């Protein structure tokens, strides 16, 4: 790392921001100075050498896997639909375990076939977490802003609390929080130890009034923190989370069609600028001492 | 279950041991080792008072018994999941639990989020339902242990051998020690609570001479109850491998010193160090074959509990 290196160890990129083969993505992330990366199932199953080759590439990269995504539309189904989704969940967990990854991201259901009965949703999340126990995997449950019955993080948090499993926690995606206008004061509801992952992204317009606008923006027009018009809100968010005691990972969940047709190092450098802004200017993290030990909770 | 009424559950407020035993759990039917060296392991078991009494009809599997305890030594090649060859160091590969209704217990476990172990049954053999446990181990559910024995189907008795050898010094299954990763006690507590009805004991309630970790009590009747002891790595160990596994068997006896004397006469050595040594509350055998040890724990069972 050069003379400008700050402490960006808390931040990682997500392969969704990058085009190209897995090895190229891992190299770009690594060369930009990141120590971790968030992976998608598509990175593994789409690898020309198959799952094992993909896992080997990830291990060889030296990058820690922040988390594995994403299990969709899991909770609230019944009968054969539930059985089908349990099978899908088990495949996701097996890939996650093969990676040596400790976290599976699950986003709230958008399915019209799912019930909105909170007890049933919580029971399904509890079962999913139970499936993950023998593999030592944590489940981070995230509210999609266009989720059917869970579309803001306080609702997701209520379900996490009701399900009451030690390896089930909340995944917080700043995009959805900003898009749905959830007040930052609601963060005070959270127990920082049950916040398993924070994903950060900005976007270019001020408001997203409809679900269609949120979906379109979320999937194509996100930018790195500091590049959009919500820098102040993002800075306030990470500051609040820090004050709350959150010391986990921040991953840049940036879906952007333009980035996916730019050279990987160019995109990774944009991510690095975002990490430096957040790490140095916002959180004012000090550079760690050599051989610093990370204390257990 | 998730409370849907506004009435708070007692479990949410305080750790009251629930007397419920939804599966009708009734002790350990057998414990299974997987080993590429079944003869060497058999010698260890015989030293500990077990006797080989039957062999499997189709596989390299032997049944050992003393008193009410059955131990299976499995040297069959696909003994472990994904065709892993049995290692030189024996591993505790499975524990079989006696339940009221094996099919119901299996269905309950799967419904709550257990992983089914696909059956590998040969013709005319019993299909014993199993779920994945810690590491590569399995948990079997057995309901034929009263009038009819599972061993009658799959095993052939060894001729001229007493099928019911008595236990040395009243030895009986007391529990299993499970090594787990950092910060994993809560995960495994929920696993055993939800799937099998175990409850954690308060930290001050301990048995034997190795009090570390968290102890879970089975919901079995007093005569067949047993315990799981979950042990995380030492806090000073930073780079511990995250492997998790069943580590050793705990054997209960009404008289630890008499058991130590009787086993000592059979050639069993016990650990005598500054931290661990034989006393009335318990004892720990030395480790054989790199992985096999037994812990003795003082435990007086009601009369008749040691019968098979």
JSON list of N, CA, C and O in Angstrom, two decimals, chain B residues 21-26 98-102 105 142-143 145:
[
{"chain": "B", "resi": 21, "resn": "UNK", "atom": "N", "xyz": [-40.61, -33.52, 26.61]},
{"chain": "B", "resi": 21, "resn": "UNK", "atom": "CA", "xyz": [-39.76, -34.45, 25.88]},
{"chain": "B", "resi": 21, "resn": "UNK", "atom": "C", "xyz": [-40.54, -34.87, 24.63]},
{"chain": "B", "resi": 21, "resn": "UNK", "atom": "O", "xyz": [-41.06, -35.98, 24.56]},
{"chain": "B", "resi": 22, "resn": "UNK", "atom": "N", "xyz": [-40.64, -33.94, 23.68]},
{"chain": "B", "resi": 22, "resn": "UNK", "atom": "CA", "xyz": [-41.58, -34.16, 22.57]},
{"chain": "B", "resi": 22, "resn": "UNK", "atom": "C", "xyz": [-41.29, -35.42, 21.75]},
{"chain": "B", "resi": 22, "resn": "UNK", "atom": "O", "xyz": [-42.21, -36.01, 21.20]},
{"chain": "B", "resi": 23, "resn": "UNK", "atom": "N", "xyz": [-40.02, -35.81, 21.69]},
{"chain": "B", "resi": 23, "resn": "UNK", "atom": "CA", "xyz": [-39.69, -36.98, 20.86]},
{"chain": "B", "resi": 23, "resn": "UNK", "atom": "C", "xyz": [-39.73, -38.28, 21.66]},
{"chain": "B", "resi": 23, "resn": "UNK", "atom": "O", "xyz": [-39.51, -39.35, 21.10]},
{"chain": "B", "resi": 24, "resn": "UNK", "atom": "N", "xyz": [-39.97, -38.18, 22.95]},
{"chain": "B", "resi": 24, "resn": "UNK", "atom": "CA", "xyz": [-39.90, -39.38, 23.77]},
{"chain": "B", "resi": 24, "resn": "UNK", "atom": "C", "xyz": [-38.47, -39.91, 23.82]},
{"chain": "B", "resi": 24, "resn": "UNK", "atom": "O", "xyz": [-38.22, -41.11, 23.76]},
{"chain": "B", "resi": 25, "resn": "UNK", "atom": "N", "xyz": [-37.51, -39.00, 23.91]},
{"chain": "B", "resi": 25, "resn": "UNK", "atom": "CA", "xyz": [-36.10, -39.40, 23.95]},
{"chain": "B", "resi": 25, "resn": "UNK", "atom": "C", "xyz": [-35.85, -40.27, 25.18]},
{"chain": "B", "resi": 25, "resn": "UNK", "atom": "O", "xyz": [-36.32, -39.96, 26.27]},
{"chain": "B", "resi": 26, "resn": "UNK", "atom": "N", "xyz": [-35.10, -41.36, 24.99]},
{"chain": "B", "resi": 26, "resn": "UNK", "atom": "CA", "xyz": [-34.92, -42.33, 26.09]},
{"chain": "B", "resi": 26, "resn": "UNK", "atom": "C", "xyz": [-33.50, -42.89, 26.08]},
{"chain": "B", "resi": 26, "resn": "UNK", "atom": "O", "xyz": [-33.29, -44.09, 26.13]},
{"chain": "B", "resi": 98, "resn": "UNK", "atom": "N", "xyz": [-32.44, -43.23, 21.31]},
{"chain": "B", "resi": 98, "resn": "UNK", "atom": "CA", "xyz": [-33.71, -43.95, 21.44]},
{"chain": "B", "resi": 98, "resn": "UNK", "atom": "C", "xyz": [-34.84, -42.93, 21.51]},
{"chain": "B", "resi": 98, "resn": "UNK", "atom": "O", "xyz": [-34.78, -42.00, 22.32]},
{"chain": "B", "resi": 99, "resn": "UNK", "atom": "N", "xyz": [-35.84, -43.15, 20.68]},
{"chain": "B", "resi": 99, "resn": "UNK", "atom": "CA", "xyz": [-36.99, -42.25, 20.67]},
{"chain": "B", "resi": 99, "resn": "UNK", "atom": "C", "xyz": [-38.27, -43.09, 20.64]},
{"chain": "B", "resi": 99, "resn": "UNK", "atom": "O", "xyz": [-38.25, -44.29, 20.36]},
{"chain": "B", "resi": 100, "resn": "UNK", "atom": "N", "xyz": [-39.39, -42.42, 20.91]},
{"chain": "B", "resi": 100, "resn": "UNK", "atom": "CA", "xyz": [-40.67, -43.12, 20.93]},
{"chain": "B", "resi": 100, "resn": "UNK", "atom": "C", "xyz": [-41.03, -43.61, 19.53]},
{"chain": "B", "resi": 100, "resn": "UNK", "atom": "O", "xyz": [-41.46, -44.73, 19.33]},
{"chain": "B", "resi": 101, "resn": "UNK", "atom": "N", "xyz": [-40.83, -42.73, 18.53]},
{"chain": "B", "resi": 101, "resn": "UNK", "atom": "CA", "xyz": [-41.24, -43.03, 17.16]},
{"chain": "B", "resi": 101, "resn": "UNK", "atom": "C", "xyz": [-40.18, -42.43, 16.24]},
{"chain": "B", "resi": 101, "resn": "UNK", "atom": "O", "xyz": [-40.11, -41.21, 16.07]},
{"chain": "B", "resi": 102, "resn": "UNK", "atom": "N", "xyz": [-39.35, -43.29, 15.66]},
{"chain": "B", "resi": 102, "resn": "UNK", "atom": "CA", "xyz": [-38.21, -42.80, 14.87]},
{"chain": "B", "resi": 102, "resn": "UNK", "atom": "C", "xyz": [-38.67, -41.97, 13.69]},
{"chain": "B", "resi": 102, "resn": "UNK", "atom": "O", "xyz": [-38.08, -40.93, 13.38]},
{"chain": "B", "resi": 105, "resn": "UNK", "atom": "N", "xyz": [-39.77, -38.60, 14.96]},
{"chain": "B", "resi": 105, "resn": "UNK", "atom": "CA", "xyz": [-38.63, -37.80, 15.42]},
{"chain": "B", "resi": 105, "resn": "UNK", "atom": "C", "xyz": [-37.86, -37.23, 14.23]},
{"chain": "B", "resi": 105, "resn": "UNK", "atom": "O", "xyz": [-37.45, -36.06, 14.21]},
{"chain": "B", "resi": 142, "resn": "UNK", "atom": "N", "xyz": [-33.70, -44.23, 16.73]},
{"chain": "B", "resi": 142, "resn": "UNK", "atom": "CA", "xyz": [-34.03, -45.66, 16.83]},
{"chain": "B", "resi": 142, "resn": "UNK", "atom": "C", "xyz": [-35.23, -45.83, 17.77]},
{"chain": "B", "resi": 142, "resn": "UNK", "atom": "O", "xyz": [-35.23, -45.30, 18.88]},
{"chain": "B", "resi": 143, "resn": "UNK", "atom": "N", "xyz": [-36.26, -46.54, 17.29]},
{"chain": "B", "resi": 143, "resn": "UNK", "atom": "CA", "xyz": [-37.39, -46.78, 18.20]},
{"chain": "B", "resi": 143, "resn": "UNK", "atom": "C", "xyz": [-37.57, -48.26, 18.53]},
{"chain": "B", "resi": 143, "resn": "UNK", "atom": "O", "xyz": [-38.42, -48.63, 19.32]},
{"chain": "B", "resi": 145, "resn": "UNK", "atom": "N", "xyz": [-36.06, -50.79, 20.46]},
{"chain": "B", "resi": 145, "resn": "UNK", "atom": "CA", "xyz": [-35.03, -51.15, 21.44]},
{"chain": "B", "resi": 145, "resn": "UNK", "atom": "C", "xyz": [-35.63, -51.88, 22.62]},
{"chain": "B", "resi": 145, "resn": "UNK", "atom": "O", "xyz": [-34.94, -52.30, 23.52]}
]
